[in-house]
Short mmCIF file of C-alpha atoms and ligand atoms in Angstrom, two decimals:
data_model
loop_
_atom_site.label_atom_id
_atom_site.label_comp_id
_atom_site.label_asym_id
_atom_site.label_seq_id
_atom_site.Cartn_x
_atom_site.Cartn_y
_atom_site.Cartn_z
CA UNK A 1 0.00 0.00 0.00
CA UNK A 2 1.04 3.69 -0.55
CA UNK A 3 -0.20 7.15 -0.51
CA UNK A 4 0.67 10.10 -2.30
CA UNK A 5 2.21 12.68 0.30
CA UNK A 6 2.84 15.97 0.88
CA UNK A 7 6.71 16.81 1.63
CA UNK A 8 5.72 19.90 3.28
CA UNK A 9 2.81 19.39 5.32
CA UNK A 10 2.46 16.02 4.80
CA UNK A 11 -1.05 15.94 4.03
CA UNK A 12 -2.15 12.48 2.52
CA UNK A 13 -4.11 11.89 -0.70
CA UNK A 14 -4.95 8.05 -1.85
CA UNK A 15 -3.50 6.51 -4.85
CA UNK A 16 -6.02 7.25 -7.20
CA UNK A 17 -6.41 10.87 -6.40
CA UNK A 18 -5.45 13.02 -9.40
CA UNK A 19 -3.24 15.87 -7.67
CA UNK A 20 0.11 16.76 -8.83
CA UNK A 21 1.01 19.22 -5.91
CA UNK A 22 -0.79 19.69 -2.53
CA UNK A 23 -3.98 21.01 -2.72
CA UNK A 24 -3.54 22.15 0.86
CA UNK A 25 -0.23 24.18 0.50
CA UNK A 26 1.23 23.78 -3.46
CA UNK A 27 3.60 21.31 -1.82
CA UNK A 28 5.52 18.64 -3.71
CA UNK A 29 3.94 15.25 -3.37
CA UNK A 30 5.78 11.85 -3.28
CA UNK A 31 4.99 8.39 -3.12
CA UNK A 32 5.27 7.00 0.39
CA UNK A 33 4.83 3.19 0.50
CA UNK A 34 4.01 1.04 3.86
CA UNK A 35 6.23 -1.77 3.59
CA UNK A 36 5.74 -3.24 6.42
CA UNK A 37 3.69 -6.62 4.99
CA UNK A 38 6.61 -6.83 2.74
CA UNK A 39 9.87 -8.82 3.47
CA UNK A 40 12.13 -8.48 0.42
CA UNK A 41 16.06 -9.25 0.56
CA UNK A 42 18.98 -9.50 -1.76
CA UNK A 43 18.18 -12.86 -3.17
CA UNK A 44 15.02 -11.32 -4.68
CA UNK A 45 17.16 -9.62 -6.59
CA UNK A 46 19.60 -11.74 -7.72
CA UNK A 47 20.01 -13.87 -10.98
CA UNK A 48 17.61 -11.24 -12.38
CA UNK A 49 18.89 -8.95 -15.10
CA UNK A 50 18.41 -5.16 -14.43
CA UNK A 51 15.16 -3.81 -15.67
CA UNK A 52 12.26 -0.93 -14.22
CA UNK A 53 10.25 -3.99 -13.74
CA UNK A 54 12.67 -6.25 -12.35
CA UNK A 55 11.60 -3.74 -9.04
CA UNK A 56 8.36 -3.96 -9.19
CA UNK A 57 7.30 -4.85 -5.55
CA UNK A 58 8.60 -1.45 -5.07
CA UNK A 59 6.85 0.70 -7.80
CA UNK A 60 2.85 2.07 -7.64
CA UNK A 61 1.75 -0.09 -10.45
CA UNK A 62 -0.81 -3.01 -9.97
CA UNK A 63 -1.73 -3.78 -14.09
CA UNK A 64 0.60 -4.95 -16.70
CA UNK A 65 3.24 -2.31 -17.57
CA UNK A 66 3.10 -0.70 -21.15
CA UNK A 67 6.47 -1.44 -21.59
CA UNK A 68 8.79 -1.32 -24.82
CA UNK A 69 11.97 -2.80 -22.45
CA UNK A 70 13.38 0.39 -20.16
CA UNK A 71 15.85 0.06 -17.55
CA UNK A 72 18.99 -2.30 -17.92
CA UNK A 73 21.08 0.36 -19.14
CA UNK A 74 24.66 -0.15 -19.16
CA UNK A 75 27.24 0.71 -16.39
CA UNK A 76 30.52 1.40 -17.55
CA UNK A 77 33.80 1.15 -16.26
CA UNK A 78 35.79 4.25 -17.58
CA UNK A 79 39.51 3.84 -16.92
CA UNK A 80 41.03 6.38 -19.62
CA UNK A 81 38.41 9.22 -18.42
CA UNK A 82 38.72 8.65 -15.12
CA UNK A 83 42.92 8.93 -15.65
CA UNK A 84 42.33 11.78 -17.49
CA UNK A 85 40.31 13.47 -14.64
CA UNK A 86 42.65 12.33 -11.87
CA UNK A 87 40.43 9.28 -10.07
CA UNK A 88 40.58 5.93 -10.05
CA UNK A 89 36.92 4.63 -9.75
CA UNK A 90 34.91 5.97 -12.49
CA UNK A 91 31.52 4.37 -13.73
CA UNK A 92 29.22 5.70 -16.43
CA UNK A 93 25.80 4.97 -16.67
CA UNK A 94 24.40 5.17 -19.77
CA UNK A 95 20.96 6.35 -20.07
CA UNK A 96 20.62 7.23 -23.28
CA UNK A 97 20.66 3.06 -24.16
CA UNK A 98 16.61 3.05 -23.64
CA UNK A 99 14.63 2.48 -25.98
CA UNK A 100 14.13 5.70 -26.60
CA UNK A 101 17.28 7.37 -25.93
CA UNK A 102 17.13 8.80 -22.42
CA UNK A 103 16.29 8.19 -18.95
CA UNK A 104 12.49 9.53 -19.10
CA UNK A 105 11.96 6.30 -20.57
CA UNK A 106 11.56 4.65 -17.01
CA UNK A 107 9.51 7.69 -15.41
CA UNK A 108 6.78 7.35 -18.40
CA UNK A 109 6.58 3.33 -18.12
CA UNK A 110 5.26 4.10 -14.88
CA UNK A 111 3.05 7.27 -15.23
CA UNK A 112 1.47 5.74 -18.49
CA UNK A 113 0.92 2.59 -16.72
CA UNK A 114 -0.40 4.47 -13.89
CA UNK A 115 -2.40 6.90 -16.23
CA UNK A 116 -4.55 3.88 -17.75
CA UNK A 117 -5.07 2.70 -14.62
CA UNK A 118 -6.32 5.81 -13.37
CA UNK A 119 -8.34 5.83 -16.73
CA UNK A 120 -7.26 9.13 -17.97
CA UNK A 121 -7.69 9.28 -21.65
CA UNK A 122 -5.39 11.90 -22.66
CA UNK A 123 -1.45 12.42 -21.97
CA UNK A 124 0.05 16.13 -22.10
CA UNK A 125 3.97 17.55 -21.32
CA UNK A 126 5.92 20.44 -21.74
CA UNK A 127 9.68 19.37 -22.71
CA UNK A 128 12.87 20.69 -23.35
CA UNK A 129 12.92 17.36 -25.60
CA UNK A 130 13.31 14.21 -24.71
CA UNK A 131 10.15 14.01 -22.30
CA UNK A 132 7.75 14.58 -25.18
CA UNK A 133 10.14 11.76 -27.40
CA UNK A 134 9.11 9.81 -25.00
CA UNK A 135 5.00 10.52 -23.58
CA UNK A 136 4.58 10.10 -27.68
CA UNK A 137 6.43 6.42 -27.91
CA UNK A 138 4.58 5.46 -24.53
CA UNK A 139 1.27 6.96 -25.67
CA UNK A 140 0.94 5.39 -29.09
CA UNK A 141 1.90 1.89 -27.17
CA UNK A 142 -0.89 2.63 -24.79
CA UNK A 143 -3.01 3.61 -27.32
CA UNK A 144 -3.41 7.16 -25.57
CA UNK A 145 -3.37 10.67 -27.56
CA UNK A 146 -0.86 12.74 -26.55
CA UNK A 147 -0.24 16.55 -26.29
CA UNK A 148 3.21 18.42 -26.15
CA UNK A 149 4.34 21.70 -25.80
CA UNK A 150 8.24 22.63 -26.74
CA UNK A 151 9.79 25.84 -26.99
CA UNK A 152 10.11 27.01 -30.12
CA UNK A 153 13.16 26.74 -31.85
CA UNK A 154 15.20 25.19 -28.69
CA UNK A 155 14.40 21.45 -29.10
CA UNK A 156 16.98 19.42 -30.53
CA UNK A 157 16.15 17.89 -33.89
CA UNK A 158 16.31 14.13 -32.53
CA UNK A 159 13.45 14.22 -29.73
CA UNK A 160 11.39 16.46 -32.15
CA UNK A 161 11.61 13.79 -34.94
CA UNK A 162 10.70 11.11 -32.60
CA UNK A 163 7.84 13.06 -31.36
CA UNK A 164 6.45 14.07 -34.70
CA UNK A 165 6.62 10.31 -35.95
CA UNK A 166 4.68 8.90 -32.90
CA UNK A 167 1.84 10.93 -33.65
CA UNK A 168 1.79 13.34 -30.69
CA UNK A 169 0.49 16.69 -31.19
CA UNK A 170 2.96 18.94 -31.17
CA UNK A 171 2.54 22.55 -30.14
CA UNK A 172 5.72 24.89 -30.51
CA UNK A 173 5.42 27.54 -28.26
CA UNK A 174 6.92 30.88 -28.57
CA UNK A 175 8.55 31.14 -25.18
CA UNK A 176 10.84 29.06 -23.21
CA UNK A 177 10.20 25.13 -21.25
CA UNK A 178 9.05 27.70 -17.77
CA UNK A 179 6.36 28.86 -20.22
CA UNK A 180 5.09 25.68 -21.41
CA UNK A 181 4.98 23.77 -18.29
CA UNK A 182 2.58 26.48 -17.03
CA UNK A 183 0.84 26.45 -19.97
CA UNK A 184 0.02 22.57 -19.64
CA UNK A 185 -0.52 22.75 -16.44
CA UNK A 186 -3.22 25.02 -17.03
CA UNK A 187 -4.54 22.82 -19.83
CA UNK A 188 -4.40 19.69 -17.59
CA UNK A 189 -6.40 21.34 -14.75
CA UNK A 190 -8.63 22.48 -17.50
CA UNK A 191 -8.77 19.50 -19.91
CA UNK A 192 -8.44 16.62 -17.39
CA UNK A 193 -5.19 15.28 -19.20
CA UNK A 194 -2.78 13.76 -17.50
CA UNK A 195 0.27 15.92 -16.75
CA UNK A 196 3.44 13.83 -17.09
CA UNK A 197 5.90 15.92 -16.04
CA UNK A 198 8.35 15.44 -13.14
CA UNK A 199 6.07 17.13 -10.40
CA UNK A 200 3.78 14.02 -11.33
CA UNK A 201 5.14 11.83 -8.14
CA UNK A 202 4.20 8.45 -10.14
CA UNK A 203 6.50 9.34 -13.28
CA UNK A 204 9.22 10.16 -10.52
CA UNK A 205 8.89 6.27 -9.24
CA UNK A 206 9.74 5.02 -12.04
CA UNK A 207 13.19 7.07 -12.45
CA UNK A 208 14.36 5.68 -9.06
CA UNK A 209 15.16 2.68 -10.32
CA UNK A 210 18.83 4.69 -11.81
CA UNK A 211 19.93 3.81 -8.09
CA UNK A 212 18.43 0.67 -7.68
CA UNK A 213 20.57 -0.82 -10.91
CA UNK A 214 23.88 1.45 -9.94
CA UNK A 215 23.94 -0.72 -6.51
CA UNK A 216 23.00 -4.21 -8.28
CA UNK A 217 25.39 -3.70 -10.78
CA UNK A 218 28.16 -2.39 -8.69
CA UNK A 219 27.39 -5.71 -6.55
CA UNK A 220 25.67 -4.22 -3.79
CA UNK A 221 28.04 -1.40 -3.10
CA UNK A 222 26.77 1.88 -2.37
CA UNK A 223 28.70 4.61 -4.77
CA UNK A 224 30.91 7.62 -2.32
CA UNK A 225 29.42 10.04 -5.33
CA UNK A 226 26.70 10.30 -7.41
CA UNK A 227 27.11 13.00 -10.23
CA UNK A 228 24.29 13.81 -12.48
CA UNK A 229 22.65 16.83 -15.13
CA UNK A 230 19.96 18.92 -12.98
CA UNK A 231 17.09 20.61 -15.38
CA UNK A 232 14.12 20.64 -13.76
CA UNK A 233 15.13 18.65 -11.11
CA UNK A 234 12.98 15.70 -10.63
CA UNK A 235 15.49 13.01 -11.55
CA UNK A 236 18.10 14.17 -8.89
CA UNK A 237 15.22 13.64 -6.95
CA UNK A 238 13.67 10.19 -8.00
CA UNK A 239 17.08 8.75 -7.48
CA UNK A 240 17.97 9.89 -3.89
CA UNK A 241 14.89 8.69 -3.25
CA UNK A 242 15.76 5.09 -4.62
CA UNK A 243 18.84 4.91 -2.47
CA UNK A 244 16.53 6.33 0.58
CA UNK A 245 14.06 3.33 0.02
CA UNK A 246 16.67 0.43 -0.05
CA UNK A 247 18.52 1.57 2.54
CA UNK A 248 15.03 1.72 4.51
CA UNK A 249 14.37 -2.12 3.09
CA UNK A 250 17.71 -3.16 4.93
CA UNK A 251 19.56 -3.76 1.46
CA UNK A 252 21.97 -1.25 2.01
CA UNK A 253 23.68 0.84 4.43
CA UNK A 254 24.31 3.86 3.16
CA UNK A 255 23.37 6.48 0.50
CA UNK A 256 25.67 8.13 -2.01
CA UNK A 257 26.33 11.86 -1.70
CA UNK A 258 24.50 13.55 -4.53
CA UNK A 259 25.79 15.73 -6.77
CA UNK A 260 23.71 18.26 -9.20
CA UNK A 261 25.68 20.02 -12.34
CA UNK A 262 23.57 22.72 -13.90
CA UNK A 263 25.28 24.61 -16.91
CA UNK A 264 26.18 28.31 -15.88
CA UNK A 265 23.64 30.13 -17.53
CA UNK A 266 20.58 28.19 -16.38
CA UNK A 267 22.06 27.28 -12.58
CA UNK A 268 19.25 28.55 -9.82
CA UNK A 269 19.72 25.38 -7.58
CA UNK A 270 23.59 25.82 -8.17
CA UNK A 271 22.68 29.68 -6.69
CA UNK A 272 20.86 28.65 -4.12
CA UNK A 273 23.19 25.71 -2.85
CA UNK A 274 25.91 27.71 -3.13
CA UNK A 275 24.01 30.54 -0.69
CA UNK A 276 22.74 27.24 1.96
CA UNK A 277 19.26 28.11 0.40
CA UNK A 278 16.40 25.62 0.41
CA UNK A 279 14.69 26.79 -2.32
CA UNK A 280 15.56 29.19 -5.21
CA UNK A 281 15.28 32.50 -7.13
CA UNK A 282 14.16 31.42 -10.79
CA UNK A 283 16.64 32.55 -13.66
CA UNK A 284 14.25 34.55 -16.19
CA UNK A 285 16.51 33.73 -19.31
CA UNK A 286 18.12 30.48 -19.43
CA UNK A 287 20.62 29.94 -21.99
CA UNK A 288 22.94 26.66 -22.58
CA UNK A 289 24.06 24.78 -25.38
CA UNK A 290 22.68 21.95 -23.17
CA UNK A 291 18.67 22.82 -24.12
CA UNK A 292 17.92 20.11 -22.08
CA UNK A 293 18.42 21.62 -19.08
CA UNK A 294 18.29 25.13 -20.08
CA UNK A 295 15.29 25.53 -17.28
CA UNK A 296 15.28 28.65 -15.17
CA UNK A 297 12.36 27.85 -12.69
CA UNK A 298 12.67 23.96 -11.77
CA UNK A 299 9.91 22.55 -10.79
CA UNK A 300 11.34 19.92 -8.51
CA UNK A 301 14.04 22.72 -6.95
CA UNK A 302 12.86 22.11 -3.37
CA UNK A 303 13.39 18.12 -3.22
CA UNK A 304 16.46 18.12 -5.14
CA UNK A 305 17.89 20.74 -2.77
CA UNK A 306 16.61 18.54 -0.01
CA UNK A 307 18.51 15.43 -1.28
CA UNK A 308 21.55 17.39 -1.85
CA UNK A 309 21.84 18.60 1.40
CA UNK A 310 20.44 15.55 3.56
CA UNK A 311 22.73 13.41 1.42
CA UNK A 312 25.97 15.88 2.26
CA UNK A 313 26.24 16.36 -1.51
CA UNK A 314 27.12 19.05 -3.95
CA UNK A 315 26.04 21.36 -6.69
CA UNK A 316 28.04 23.34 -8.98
CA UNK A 317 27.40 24.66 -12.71
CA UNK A 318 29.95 24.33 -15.81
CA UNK A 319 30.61 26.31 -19.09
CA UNK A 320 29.21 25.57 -22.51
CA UNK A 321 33.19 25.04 -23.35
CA UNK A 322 33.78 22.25 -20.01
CA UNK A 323 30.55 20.58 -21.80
CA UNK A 324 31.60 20.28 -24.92
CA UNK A 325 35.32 19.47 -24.26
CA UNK A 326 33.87 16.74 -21.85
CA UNK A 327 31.49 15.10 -24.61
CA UNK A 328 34.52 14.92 -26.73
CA UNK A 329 36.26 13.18 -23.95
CA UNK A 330 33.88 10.76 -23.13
CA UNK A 331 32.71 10.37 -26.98
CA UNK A 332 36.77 9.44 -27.77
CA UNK A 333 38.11 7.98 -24.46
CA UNK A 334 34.73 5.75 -23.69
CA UNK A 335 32.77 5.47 -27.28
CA UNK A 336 30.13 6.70 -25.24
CA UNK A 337 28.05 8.88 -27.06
CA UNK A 338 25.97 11.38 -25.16
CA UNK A 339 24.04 14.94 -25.89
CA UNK A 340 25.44 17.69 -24.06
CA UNK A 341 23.32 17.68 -21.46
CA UNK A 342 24.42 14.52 -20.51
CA UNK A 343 28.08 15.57 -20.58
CA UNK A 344 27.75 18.25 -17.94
CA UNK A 345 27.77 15.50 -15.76
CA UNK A 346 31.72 15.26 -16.44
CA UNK A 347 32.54 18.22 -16.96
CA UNK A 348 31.25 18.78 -13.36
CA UNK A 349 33.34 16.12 -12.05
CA UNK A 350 36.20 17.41 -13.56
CA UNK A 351 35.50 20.33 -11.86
CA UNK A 352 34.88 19.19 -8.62
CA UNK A 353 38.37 17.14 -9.19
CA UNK A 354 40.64 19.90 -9.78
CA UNK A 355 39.05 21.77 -6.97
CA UNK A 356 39.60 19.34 -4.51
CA UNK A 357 36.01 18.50 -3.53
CA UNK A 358 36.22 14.69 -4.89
CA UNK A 359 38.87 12.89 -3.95
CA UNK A 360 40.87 10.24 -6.39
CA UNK A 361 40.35 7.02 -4.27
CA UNK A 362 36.73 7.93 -4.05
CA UNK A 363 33.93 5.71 -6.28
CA UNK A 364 32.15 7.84 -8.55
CA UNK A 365 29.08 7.30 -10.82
CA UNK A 366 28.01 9.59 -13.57
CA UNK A 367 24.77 9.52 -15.41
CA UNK A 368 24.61 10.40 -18.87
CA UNK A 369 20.95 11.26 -19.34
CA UNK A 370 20.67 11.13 -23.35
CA UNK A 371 22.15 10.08 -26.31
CA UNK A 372 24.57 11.65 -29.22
CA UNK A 373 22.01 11.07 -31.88
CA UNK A 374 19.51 12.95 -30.10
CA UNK A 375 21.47 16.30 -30.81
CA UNK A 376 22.60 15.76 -34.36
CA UNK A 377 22.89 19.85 -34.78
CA UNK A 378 25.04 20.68 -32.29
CA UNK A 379 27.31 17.71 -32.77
CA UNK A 380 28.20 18.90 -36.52
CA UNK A 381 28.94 22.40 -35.19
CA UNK A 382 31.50 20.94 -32.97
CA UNK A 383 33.40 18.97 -34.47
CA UNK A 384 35.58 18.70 -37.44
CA UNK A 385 33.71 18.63 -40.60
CA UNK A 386 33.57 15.64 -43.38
CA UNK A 387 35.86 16.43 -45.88
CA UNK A 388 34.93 16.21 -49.26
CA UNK A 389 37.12 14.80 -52.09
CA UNK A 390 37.46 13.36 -55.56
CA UNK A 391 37.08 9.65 -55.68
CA UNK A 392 40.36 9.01 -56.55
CA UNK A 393 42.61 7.73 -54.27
CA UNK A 394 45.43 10.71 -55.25
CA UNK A 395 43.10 13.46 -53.48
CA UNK A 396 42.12 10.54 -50.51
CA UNK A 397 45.77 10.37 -50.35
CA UNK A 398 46.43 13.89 -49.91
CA UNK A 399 43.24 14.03 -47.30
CA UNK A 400 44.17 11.45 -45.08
CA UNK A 401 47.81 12.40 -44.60
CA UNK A 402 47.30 16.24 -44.46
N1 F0G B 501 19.47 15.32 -19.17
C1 F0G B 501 18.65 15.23 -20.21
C2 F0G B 501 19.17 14.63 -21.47
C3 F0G B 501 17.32 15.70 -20.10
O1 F0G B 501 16.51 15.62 -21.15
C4 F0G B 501 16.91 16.30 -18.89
C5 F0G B 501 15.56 16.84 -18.75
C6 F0G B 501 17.81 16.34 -17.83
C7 F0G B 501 19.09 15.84 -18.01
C8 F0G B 501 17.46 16.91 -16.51
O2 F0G B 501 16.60 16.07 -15.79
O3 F0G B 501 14.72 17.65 -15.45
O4 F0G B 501 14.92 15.57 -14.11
O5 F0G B 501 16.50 17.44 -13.75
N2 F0G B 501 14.76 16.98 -19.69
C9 F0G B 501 13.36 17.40 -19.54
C10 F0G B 501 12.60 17.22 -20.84
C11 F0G B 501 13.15 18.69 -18.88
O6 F0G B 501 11.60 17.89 -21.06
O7 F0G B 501 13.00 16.36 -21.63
P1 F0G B 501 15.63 16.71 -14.70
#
């Protein structure tokens, strides 16, 4: 059993309530679960390979999942990075292997799950991206229509593609992702669609499972660090909350200290960390090459401060330059191809590194949210163009040893 509460005044609303925050106070809500019929230990785990569902005595879902095979993404060991950085215990895990190339992939197998059981009949998001590549993929499996709202002329051309081709609506909005997510809120309230953004506290179940697969596939070890892209802060979030619940359920005995990396010109709960705030002043013009994450006004700012703090973590905010140089890196150290977003991650490691705030012996995990091929654009203004020859293999000649 479970009940969707309140973080700040812990009022209590039952599972098939449709609130996103507190009615009561605008709180955050979150998913607290009474566990205490349920007796659950390592071996239940083990032999099983990683999924979302692989947890799911410990998710709000009672139907069968729409599912197209989330979760299981892989965990890397990175030896030349983490040389190059100066530890000696990096791991990388790679979110943009689901099926749709990111992480949100294991928030909406939940929420859509949980949105036909509810019996909602339509699905609606803002994004910055990848969220509405992947309410459209989980909405034409569950046979749901889908509504999304991007800002116009930020989105890159990867996650608009996929949207497009799964047959969401998709409404460009003149105005940035803080615009749109009060837009569809609005519209939701209005409409009776069901909101699946990160202040939905079903979606954010579903993204916990990041920490449930780090420990399982680091063999039950709890990682010293866990570094990861902040937007609008509900994966930060989901995940501390993962580590929270199996160190509750015994499993573990410790969580990792989280770490949030915003890029410098959309980095309120950077701001407000680095002031001991708990909760922020919203950036009115976000700008990044990382439009993933180029969110001014998060959403989920007061938990993820919350986890950062309770968990002794960190936050701290990188250039456009450390995100790009530490794509490359990972790109042609690793062959791990991520979007920029994703590569803040390092490049706020590397940071942290040369400013003495991680030390080399410590174990560190870094999640790379998305994947290269989600960001085509910026990838070819990057990097070193093709270049075109005669097909003769004089002028290849000349080309390759020039
Ligand atoms: N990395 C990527 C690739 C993302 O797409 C996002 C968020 C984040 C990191 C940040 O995660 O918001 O939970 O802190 N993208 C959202 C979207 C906002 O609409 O796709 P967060």
């Amino acid at each position: 059993m479970y009940v969707q509460k309140c973080i700040q005044c812990g009022a209590e609303y039952k599972p098939q309530e449709i609130v996103y925050t507190c009615p009561k106070c605008d709180g955050l809500l979150e998913i607290v679960y009474d566990w205490s019929e349920l007796s659950i230990s390592r071996k239940d785990f083990e032999g099983v390979p990683p999924s979302v569902w692989k947890y799911k005595a410990l998710l709000p879902v009672e139907r069968d999942p729409v599912s197209i095979n989330e979760g299981g993404t892989a965990l890397y060991r990175c030896d030349r990075l983490a040389q190059k950085i100066g530890i000696e215990n990096l791991y990388v895990k790679h979110e943009g292997l689901n099926p749709t190339g990111s992480f949100k992939d294991r928030g909406m197998t939940v929420g859509v799950s949980k949105a036909l059981e509810l019996g909602m009949k339509t699905l609606a998001c803002a994004s910055t991206g990848n969220t509405s590549a992947s309410l459209a993929i989980y909405g034409a499996k569950a046979n749901l229509p889908v509504v999304v709202m991007l800002p116009a002329g930020k989105v890159a051309m990867g996650k608009v593609a996929q949207a497009i081709m799964h047959g969401a609506k998709v409404l460009s909005i003149r105005g940035n992702f803080d615009d749109a997510l009060k837009l569809v809120r609005e519209l939701c309230d209005h409409e009776g669609f069901y909101l699946l953004n990160s202040v939905n506290p079903y979606r954010l179940e579903g993204q916990k499972t990041i920490a449930f697969e780090v420990v399982d596939q680091l063999g039950w070890e709890v990682p010293d660090k866990l570094v990861l892209p902040v937007g609008n802060a509900g994966n930060i979030s989901a995940i501390y909350k993962g580590f929270r619940e199996f160190k509750e359920l015994g499993l573990t005995d410790r969580v990792p200290q989280m770490i949030g990396i915003q890029a410098e010109g959309s980095c309120p709960i950077v701001n407000a960390f680095k002031k001991g705030q708990k909760d922020i002043i919203p950036v009115s013009s976000p700008e990044t090459v990382a439009t993933a994450i180029r969110i001014g006004d998060p959403v989920n700012a007061v938990k993820a401060l919350e986890a950062i703090y309770q968990s002794g973590g960190l936050a701290e905010s990188v250039s456009d330059e450390e995100i790009i140089a530490a794509q490359k890196d990972l790109a042609r150290l690793e062959g791990i191809g991520v979007e920029p977003a994703s590569a803040s991650s390092i490049a706020g490691l590397k940071k942290l590194v040369d400013m003495g705030l991680i030390k080399s012996d410590e174990i560190v995990v870094c999640i790379t949210t998305g994947h290269l091929l989600k960001d085509p654009e910026e990838v070819l203004q990057m990097c070193e163009s093709p270049i075109e020859v005669d097909a003769t293999l004089d002028a290849i000649n000349k080309a390759v040893f020039s």
